[in-house]
Coordinates of C-alpha atoms in Angstrom, one line a residue:
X1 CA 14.2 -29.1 -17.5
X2 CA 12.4 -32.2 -16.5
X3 CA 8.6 -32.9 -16.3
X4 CA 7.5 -31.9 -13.1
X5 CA 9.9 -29.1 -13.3
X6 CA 7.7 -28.0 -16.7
X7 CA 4.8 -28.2 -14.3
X8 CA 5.4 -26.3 -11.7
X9 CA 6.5 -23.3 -14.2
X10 CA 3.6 -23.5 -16.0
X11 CA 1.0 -23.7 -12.6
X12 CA 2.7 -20.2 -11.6
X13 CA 2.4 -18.5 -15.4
X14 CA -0.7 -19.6 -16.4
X15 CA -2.6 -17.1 -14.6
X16 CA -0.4 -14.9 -17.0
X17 CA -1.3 -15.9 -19.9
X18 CA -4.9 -16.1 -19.3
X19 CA -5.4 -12.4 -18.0
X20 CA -3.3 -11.3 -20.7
X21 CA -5.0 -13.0 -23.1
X22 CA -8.5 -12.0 -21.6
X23 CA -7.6 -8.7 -22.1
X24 CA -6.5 -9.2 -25.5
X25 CA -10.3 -10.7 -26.2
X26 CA -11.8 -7.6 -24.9
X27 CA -10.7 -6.1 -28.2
X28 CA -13.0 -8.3 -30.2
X29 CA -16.1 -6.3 -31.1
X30 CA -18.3 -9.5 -31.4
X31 CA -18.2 -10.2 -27.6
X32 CA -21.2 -8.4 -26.2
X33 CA -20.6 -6.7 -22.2
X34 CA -22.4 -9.2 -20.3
X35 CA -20.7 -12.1 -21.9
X36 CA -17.1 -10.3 -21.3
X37 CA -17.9 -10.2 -17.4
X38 CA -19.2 -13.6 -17.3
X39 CA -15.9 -14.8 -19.5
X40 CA -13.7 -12.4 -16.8
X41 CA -15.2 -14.4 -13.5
X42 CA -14.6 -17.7 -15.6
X43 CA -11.4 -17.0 -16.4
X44 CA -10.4 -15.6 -12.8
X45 CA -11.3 -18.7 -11.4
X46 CA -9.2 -20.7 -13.5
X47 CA -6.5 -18.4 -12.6
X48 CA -7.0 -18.2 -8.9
X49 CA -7.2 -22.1 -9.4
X50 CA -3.9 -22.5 -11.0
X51 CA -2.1 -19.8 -8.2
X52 CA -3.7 -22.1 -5.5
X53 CA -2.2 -25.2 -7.5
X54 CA 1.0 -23.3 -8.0
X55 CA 1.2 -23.1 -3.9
X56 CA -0.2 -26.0 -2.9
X57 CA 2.8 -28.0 -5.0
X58 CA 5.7 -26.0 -3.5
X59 CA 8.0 -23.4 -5.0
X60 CA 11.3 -26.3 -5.6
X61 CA 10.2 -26.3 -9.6
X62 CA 9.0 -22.9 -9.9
X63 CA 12.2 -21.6 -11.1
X64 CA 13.8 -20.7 -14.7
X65 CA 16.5 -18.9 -13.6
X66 CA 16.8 -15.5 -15.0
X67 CA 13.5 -15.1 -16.0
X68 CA 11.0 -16.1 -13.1
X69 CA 11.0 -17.2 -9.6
X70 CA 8.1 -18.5 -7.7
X71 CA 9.0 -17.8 -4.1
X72 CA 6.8 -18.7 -1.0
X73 CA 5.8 -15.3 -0.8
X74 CA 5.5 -14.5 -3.9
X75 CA 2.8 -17.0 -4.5
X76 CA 1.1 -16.2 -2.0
X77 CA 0.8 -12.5 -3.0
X78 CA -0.1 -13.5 -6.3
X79 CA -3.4 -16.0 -4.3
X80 CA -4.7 -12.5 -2.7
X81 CA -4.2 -10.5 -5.6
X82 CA -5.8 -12.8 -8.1
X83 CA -8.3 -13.3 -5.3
X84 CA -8.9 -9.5 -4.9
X85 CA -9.1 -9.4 -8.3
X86 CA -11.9 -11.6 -9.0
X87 CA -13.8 -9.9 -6.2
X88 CA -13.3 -6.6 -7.3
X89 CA -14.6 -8.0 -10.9
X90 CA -17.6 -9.1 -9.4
X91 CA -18.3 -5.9 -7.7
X92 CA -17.4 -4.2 -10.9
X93 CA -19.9 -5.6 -13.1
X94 CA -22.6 -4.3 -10.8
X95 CA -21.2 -1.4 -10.2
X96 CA -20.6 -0.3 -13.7
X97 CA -24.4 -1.9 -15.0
X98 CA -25.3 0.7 -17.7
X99 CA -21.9 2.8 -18.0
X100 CA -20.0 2.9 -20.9
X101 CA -16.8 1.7 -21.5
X102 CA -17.3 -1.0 -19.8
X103 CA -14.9 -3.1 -22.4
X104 CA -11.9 -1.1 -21.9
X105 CA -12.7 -1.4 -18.2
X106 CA -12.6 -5.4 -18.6
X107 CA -9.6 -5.1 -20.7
X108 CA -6.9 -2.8 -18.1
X109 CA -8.5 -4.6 -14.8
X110 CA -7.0 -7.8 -16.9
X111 CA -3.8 -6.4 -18.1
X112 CA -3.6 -5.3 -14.1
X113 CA -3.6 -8.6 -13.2
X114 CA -1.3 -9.9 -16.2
X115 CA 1.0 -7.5 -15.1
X116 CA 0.9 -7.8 -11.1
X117 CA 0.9 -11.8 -11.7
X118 CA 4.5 -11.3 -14.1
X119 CA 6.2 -8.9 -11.5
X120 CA 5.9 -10.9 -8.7
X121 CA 7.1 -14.1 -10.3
X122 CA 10.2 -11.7 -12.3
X123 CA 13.6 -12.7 -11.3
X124 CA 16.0 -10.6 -13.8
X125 CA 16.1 -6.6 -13.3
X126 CA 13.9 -5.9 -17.0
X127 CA 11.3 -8.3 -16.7
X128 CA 10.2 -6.4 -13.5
X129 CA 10.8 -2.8 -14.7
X130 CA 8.4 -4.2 -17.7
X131 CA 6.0 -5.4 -15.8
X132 CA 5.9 -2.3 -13.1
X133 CA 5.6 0.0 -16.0
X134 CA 2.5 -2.4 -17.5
X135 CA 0.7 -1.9 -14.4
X136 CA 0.8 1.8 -14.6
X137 CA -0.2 1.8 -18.5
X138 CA -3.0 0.0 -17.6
X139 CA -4.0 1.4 -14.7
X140 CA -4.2 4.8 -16.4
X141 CA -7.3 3.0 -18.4
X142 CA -9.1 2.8 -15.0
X143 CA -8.5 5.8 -13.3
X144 CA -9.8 7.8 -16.0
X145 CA -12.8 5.7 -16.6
X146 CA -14.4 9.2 -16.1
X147 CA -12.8 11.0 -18.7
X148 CA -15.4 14.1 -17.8
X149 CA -13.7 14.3 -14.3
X150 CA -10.7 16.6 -14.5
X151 CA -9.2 15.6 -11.2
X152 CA -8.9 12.0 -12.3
X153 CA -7.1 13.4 -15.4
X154 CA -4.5 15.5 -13.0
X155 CA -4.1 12.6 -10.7
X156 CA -3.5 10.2 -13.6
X157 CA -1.6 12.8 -15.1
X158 CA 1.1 13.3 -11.8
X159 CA 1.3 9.3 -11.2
X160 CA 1.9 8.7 -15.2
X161 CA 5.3 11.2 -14.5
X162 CA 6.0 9.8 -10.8
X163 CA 6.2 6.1 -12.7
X164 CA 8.2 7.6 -15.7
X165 CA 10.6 8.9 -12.8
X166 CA 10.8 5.4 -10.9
X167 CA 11.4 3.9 -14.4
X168 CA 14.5 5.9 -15.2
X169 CA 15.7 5.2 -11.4
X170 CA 15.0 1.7 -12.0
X171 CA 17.2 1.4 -15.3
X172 CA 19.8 3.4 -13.7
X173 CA 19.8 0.6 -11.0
X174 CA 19.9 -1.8 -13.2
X175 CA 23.0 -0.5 -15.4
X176 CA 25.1 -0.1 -12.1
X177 CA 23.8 -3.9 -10.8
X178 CA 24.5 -5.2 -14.2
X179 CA 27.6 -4.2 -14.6
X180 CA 28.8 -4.9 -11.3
X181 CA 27.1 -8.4 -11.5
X182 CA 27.6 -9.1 -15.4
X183 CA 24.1 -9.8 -15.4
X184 CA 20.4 -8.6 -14.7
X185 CA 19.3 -12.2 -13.4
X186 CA 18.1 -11.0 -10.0
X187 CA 19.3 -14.7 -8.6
X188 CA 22.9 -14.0 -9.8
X189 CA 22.7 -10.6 -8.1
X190 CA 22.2 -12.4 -4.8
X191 CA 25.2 -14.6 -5.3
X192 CA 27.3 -11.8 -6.2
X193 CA 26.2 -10.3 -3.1
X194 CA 27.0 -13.0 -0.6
X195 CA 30.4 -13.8 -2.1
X196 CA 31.6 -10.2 -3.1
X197 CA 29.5 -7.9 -0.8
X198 CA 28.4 -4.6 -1.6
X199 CA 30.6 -2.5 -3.7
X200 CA 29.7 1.2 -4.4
X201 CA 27.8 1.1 -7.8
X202 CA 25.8 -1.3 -6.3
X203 CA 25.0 1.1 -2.7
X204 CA 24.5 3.5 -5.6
X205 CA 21.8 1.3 -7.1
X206 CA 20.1 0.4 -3.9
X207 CA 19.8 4.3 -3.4
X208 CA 17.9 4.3 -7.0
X209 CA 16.0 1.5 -6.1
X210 CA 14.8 2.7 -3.2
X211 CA 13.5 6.3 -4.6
X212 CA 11.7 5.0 -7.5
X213 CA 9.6 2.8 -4.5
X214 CA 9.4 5.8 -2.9
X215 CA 7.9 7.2 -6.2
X216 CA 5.6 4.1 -6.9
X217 CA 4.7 3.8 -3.4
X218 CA 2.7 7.3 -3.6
X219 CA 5.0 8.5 -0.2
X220 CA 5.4 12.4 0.6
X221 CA 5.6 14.2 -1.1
X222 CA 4.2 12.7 -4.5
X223 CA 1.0 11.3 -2.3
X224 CA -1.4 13.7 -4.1
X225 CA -2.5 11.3 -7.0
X226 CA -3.4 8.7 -4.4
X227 CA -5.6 11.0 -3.3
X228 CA -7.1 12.2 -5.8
X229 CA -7.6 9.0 -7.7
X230 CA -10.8 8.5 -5.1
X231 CA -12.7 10.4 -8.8
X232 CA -12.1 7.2 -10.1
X233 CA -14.6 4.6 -9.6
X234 CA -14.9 2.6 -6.2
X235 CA -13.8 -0.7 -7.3
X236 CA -10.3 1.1 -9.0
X237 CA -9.9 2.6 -5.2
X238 CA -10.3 -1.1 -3.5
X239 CA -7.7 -2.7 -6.8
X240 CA -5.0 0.5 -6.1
X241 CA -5.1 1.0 -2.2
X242 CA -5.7 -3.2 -1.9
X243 CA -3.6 -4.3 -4.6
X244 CA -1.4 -2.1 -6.9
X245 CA -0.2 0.8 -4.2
X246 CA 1.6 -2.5 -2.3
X247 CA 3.8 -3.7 -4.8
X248 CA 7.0 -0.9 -3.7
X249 CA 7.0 -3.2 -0.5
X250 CA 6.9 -6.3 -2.4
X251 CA 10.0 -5.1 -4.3
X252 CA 12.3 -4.0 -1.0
X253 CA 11.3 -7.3 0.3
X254 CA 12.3 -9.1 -2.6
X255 CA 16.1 -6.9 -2.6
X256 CA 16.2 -7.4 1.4
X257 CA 19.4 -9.2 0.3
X258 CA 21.0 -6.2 -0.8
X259 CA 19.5 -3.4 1.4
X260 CA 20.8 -5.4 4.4
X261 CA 24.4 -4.3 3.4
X262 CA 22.9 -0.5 2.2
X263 CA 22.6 1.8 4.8
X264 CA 22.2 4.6 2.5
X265 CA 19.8 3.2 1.5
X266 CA 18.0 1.8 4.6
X267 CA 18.4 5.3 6.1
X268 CA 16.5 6.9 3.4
X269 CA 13.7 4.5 3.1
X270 CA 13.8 5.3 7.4
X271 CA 13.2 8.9 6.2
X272 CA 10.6 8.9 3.6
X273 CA 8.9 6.4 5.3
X274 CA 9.0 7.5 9.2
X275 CA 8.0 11.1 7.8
X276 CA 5.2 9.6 5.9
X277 CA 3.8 8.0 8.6
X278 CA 3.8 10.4 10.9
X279 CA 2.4 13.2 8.7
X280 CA -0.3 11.3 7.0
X281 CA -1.4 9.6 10.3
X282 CA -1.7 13.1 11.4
X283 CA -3.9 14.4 8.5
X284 CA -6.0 11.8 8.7
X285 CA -7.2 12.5 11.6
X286 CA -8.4 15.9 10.5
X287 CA -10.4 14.3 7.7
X288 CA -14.0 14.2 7.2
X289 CA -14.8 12.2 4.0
X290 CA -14.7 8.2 3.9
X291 CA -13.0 7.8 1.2
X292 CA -10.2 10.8 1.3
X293 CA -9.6 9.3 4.8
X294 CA -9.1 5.7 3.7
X295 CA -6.8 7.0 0.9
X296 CA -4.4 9.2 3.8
X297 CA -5.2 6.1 5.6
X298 CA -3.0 4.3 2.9
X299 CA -0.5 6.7 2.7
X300 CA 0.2 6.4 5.9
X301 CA 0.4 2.7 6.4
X302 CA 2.7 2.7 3.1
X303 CA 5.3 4.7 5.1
X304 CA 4.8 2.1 8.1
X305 CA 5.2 -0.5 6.0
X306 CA 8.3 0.7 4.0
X307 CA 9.5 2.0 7.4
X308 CA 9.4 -2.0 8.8
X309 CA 11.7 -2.9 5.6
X310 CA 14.3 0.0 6.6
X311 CA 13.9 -1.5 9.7
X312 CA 14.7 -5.3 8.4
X313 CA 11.5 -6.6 10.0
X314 CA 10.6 -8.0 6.4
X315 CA 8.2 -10.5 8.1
X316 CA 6.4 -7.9 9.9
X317 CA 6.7 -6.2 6.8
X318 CA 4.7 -9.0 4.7
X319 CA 1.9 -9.5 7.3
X320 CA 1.4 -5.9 7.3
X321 CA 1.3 -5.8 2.7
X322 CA -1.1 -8.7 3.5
X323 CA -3.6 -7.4 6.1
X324 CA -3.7 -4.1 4.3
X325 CA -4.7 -5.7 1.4
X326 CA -7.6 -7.6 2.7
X327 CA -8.6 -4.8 5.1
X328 CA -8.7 -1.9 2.2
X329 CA -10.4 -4.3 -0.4
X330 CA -13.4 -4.5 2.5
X331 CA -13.4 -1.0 3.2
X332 CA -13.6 0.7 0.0
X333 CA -16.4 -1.9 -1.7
X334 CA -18.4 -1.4 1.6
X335 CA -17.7 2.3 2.0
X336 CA -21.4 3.0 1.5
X337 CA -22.0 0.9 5.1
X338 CA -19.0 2.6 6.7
X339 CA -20.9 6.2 5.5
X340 CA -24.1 4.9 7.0
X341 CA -22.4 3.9 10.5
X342 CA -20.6 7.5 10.5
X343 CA -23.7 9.6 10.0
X344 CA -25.1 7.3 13.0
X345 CA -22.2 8.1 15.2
X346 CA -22.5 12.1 14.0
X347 CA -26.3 12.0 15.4
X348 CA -25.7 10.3 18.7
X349 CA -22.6 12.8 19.5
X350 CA -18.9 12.6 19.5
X351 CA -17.1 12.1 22.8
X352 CA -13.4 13.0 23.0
X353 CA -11.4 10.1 24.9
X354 CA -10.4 11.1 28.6
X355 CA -7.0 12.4 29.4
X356 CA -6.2 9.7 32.2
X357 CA -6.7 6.7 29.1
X358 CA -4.9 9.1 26.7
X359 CA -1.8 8.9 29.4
X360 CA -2.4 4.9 30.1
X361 CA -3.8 3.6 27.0
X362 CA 0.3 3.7 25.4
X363 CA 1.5 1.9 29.1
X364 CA -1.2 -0.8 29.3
X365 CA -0.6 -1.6 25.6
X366 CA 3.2 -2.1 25.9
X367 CA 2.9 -3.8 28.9
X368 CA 0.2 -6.2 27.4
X369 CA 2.6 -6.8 24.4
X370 CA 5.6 -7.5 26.4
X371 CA 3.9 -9.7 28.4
X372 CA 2.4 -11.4 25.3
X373 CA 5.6 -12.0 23.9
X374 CA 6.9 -13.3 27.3
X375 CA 4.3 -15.9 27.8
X376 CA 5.1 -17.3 24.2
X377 CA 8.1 -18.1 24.9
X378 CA 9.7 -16.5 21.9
X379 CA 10.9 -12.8 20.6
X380 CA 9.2 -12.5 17.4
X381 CA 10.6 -8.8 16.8
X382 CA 12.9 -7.0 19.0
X383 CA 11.5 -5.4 22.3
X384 CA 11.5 -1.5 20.5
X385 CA 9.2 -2.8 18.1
X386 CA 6.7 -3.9 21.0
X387 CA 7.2 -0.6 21.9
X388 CA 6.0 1.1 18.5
X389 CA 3.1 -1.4 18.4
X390 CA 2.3 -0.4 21.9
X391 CA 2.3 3.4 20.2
X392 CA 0.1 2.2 17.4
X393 CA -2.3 0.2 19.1
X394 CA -2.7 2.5 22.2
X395 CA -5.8 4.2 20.5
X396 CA -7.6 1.0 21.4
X397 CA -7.9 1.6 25.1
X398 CA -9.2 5.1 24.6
X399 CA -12.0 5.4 27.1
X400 CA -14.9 8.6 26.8
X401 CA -14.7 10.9 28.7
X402 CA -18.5 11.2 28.8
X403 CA -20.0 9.9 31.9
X404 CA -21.0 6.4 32.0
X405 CA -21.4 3.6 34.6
X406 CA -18.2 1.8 36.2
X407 CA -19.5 -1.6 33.7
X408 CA -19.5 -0.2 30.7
X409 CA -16.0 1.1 30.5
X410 CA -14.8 -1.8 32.3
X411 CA -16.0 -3.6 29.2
X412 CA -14.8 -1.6 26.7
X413 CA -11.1 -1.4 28.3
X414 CA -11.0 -5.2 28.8
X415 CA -12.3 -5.5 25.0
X416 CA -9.4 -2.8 23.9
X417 CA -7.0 -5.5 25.9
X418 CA -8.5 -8.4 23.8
X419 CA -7.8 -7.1 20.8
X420 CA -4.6 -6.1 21.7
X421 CA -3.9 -9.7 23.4
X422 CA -5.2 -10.9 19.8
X423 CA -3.2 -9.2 17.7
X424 CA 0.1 -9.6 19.2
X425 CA -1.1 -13.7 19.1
X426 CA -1.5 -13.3 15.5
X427 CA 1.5 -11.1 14.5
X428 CA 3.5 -14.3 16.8
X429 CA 1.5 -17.0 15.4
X430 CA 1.8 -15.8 11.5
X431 CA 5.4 -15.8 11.5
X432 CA 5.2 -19.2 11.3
X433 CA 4.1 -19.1 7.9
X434 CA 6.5 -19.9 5.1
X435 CA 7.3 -17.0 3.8
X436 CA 11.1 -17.8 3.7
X437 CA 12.1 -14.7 5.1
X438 CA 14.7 -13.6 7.0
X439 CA 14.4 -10.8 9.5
X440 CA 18.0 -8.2 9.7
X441 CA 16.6 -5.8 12.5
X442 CA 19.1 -2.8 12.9
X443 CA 18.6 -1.6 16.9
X444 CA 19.9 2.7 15.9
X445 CA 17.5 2.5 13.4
X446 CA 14.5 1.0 15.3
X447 CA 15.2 3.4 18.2
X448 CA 14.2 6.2 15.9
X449 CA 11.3 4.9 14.7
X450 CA 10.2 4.2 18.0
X451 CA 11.0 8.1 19.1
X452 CA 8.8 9.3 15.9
X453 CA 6.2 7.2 16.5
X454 CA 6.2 8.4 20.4
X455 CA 6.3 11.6 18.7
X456 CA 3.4 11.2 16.6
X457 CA 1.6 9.5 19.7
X458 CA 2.0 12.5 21.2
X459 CA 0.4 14.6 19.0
X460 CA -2.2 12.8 18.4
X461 CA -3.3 12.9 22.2
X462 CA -2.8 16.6 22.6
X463 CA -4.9 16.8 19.6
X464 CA -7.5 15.0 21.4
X465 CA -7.1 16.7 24.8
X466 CA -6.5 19.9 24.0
X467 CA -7.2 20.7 20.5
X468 CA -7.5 24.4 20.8
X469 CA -3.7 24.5 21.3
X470 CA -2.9 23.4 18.1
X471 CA -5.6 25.0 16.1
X472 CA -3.0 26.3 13.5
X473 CA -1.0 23.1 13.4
X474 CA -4.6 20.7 12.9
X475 CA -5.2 24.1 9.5
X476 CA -1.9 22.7 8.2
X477 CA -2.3 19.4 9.3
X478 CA -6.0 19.3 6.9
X479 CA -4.6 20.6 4.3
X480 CA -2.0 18.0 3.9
X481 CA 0.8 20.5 4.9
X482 CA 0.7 21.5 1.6
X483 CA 2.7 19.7 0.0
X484 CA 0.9 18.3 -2.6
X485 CA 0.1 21.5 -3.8
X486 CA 3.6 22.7 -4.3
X487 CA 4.4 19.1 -5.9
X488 CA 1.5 19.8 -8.5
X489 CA 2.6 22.9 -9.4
X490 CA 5.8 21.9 -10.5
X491 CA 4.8 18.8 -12.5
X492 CA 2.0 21.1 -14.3
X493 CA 5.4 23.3 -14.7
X494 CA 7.5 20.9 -15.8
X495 CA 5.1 19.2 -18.1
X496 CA 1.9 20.8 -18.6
X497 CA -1.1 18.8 -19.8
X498 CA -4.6 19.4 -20.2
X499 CA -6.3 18.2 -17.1
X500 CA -9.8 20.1 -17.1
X501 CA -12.7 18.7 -19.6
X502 CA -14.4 21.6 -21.6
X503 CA -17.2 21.1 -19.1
X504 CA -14.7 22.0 -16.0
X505 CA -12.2 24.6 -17.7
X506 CA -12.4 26.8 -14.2
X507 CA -11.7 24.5 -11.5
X508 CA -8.9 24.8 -9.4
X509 CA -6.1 22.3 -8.7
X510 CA -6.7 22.1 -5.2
X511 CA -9.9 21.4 -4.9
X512 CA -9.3 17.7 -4.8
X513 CA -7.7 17.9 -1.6
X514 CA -9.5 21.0 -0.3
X515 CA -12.2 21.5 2.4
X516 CA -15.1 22.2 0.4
X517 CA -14.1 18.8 -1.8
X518 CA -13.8 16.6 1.5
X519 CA -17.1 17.7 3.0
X520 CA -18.6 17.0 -0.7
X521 CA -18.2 13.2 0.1

């Protein structure tokens, strides 16, 4: 390797080695709290600095081939993570003022980091199954901060066996790539690809790879320890549903080379992640507490997002990993304001949208789109897709059906169109950014993701309008469908484990997800 070769590596794995060696020093007993918060915003800068270096210089020296790879994207992840990050330590330290184990909080929101930084840069199939699995070990450290809380416990307890699942589906992968391949350097895997195509081991491990994301990614049915993980404190909620929860779509954009030639495994990721976001767009709408609602809130744009990659809009795909990011990080630190603004809007009276803007909000939204896109003079995404955006972005031109003057829904339909207008600008305008990503859209597939999402526009109106009519459906539709319930039983089945603190020996599994816990918050 030559010099600036050298250089660029060590820009992109510095930030390793310092939060991995931060959270080493949190083991030293000599380092009082207070200076270990002031040494964690020190050192985050200097990591954040050397990411932003890393970018700034380009990605053409970043590479040691079958170890790491710095990638456009995958230095710019690693800028809003390390970014997060040092936000969500600064909130922390206030936060946590007073509590104890406040060290071994330092330490894991560190090793996080470490391991979050090492993943994304990992180009050979171990050194990102290592670093996956070091980002559940240390997460495990922050959700049960509160080890008196016994539905942290369970929820750490059902993600600690979904990641020991996705682990064995990821080494499985990796023995059928490998042996295809002759080697687990992700870069030779492409090669193989282009020149030899897909044989079936390898559909076989695209398959694997694809359920352990499902696993990781906290999509239905194992969504219940994202949910219940809101026990943990609220700067763990921002760093899982902001940071951690996001790196499943990370990894299918980093294989899009291979699922582009796996429709098994494209149609499965369609599945899990159409169904997800469908359902869990559904029960949040039933939802009364902040937090549980941010948290189906997730769930359901995790499905989106994955549903995007089966879809081969990988661009789309990495705007949306992005956005999410920033927008959970601000919702969850400022979920006291968002509590504040709810109790407001509980005194001055609901108003259920009218059923004319429940029938043209979804036409005025696609037309706006389409139109968008026409005036740019370029087809970002296929026109389906402007469809399903359409869908998703018709709640934006629901109107009261309160009485008011002529003006003031005027104004509030031409600010719905706005924002519209403005996010189809940006979703144009940002995939100009050099991600180095190529898009594979698939029209079948699209076409049924555009008739679940109609479907699940469609309940969501009739919910609206006429919600006696599905009374039964929005029972089943609060209590998640129930399918966390039956997935809890079986992994207290399979593996028991003490869950309840000898404080809490009689409460019942459920009640994380139950009515009486959502109106608690």
């Amino acid at each position: 390797m030559d010099i600036p070769h050298v250089l660029h590596l060590t820009y992109a794995l510095t930030p390793i080695a310092l939060m991995a060696g931060l959270a080493g020093l949190t083991r030293l007993t000599w380092i009082s709290t207070p200076s270990l918060w002031r040494l964690f915003q020190v050192v985050s800068f200097v990591a954040l600095a050397f990411t932003g270096i890393s970018l700034s210089v380009g990605v053409n020296g970043g590479h040691w081939p079958g170890v790491v790879t710095a990638t456009s994207f995958s230095l710019i992840l690693a800028l809003l993570v390390q970014l997060l990050g040092t936000i969500i330590g600064a909130f922390s330290a206030r936060y946590l003022e007073g509590e104890l184990g406040q060290r071994r909080y330092v330490g894991a929101l560190a090793a996080v980091l470490a391991g979050v930084h090492l993943l994304l840069m990992a180009d050979h199939w171990l050194l990102l199954i290592a670093a996956w699995a070091s980002v559940g070990f240390a997460l495990q450290h922050l959700l049960c901060f509160y080890p008196d809380r016994p539905f942290a416990l369970l929820a750490a307890h059902k993600k600690r066996i979904a990641d020991r699942l996705a682990d064995v589906m990821l080494l499985g992968a990796t023995a059928l790539a490998w042996l295809e391949v002759g080697s687990g350097s992700l870069t030779a895997l492409w090669v193989h690809i282009a020149e030899q195509g897909m044989s079936v081991p390898l559909q076989m491990s695209a398959v694997l790879l694809v359920l352990a994301v499902i696993l990781r990614t906290a999509l239905l049915p194992v969504h219940g320890w994202l949910i219940q993980v809101m026990e943990a404190p609220t700067p763990v909620s921002a760093l899982l549903h902001a940071g951690v929860v996001n790196l499943g779509g990370f990894v299918i954009i980093r294989f899009a080379p291979m699922l582009d030639q796996a429709t098994p495994a494209r149609m499965l990721l369609l599945v899990f992640g159409l169904a997800t976001a469908v359902l869990a767009g559904m029960v949040m709408l039933t939802r009364i507490s902040i937090k549980v609602r941010l948290a189906w809130s997730t769930v359901a744009q995790m499905g989106f997002m994955l549903l995007e990659c089966a879809l081969g809009l990988y661009t789309l795909a990495a705007l949306h990993l992005i956005g999410h990011s920033l927008y959970k990080a601000h919702a969850f630190l400022s979920a006291s304001t968002a509590v504040r603004q709810t109790r407001l809007q509980v005194l001055r009276g609901a108003s259920l949208p009218s059923t004319t803007s429940l029938v043209l909000a979804p036409a005025l939204t696609i037309l706006t789109v389409l139109l968008v896109q026409t005036l740019a003079g370029q087809a970002s995404w296929p026109w389906w897709w402007s469809l399903v955006l359409g869908l998703a972005w018709a709640p934006m031109l629901w109107l009261p059906s309160v009485q008011a003057d002529w003006s003031a829904r005027s104004a509030q339909a031409i600010f719905g169109i706005l924002m519209v207008v403005g996010l189809t600008l940006a979703a144009t305008a940002a995939h100009a950014l050099p991600f180095d990503l190529k898009d594979f859209p698939q029209r079948e597939l699209g076409l049924i993701a555009l008739i679940g999402m109609a479907a699940l526009y469609f309940f969501q109106a009739l919910l609206q309008a006429r919600p006696q009519l599905l009374g039964h459906w929005r029972r089943w539709s609060y209590a998640g469908f129930y399918l966390d319930e039956a997935y809890t039983r079986l992994v207290l089945h399979i593996w028991p484990a003490r869950w309840t603190s000898k404080a809490a020996t009689h409460v019942e599994p459920k009640s994380a997800t139950s009515p009486l816990t959502d109106a608690a918050h």
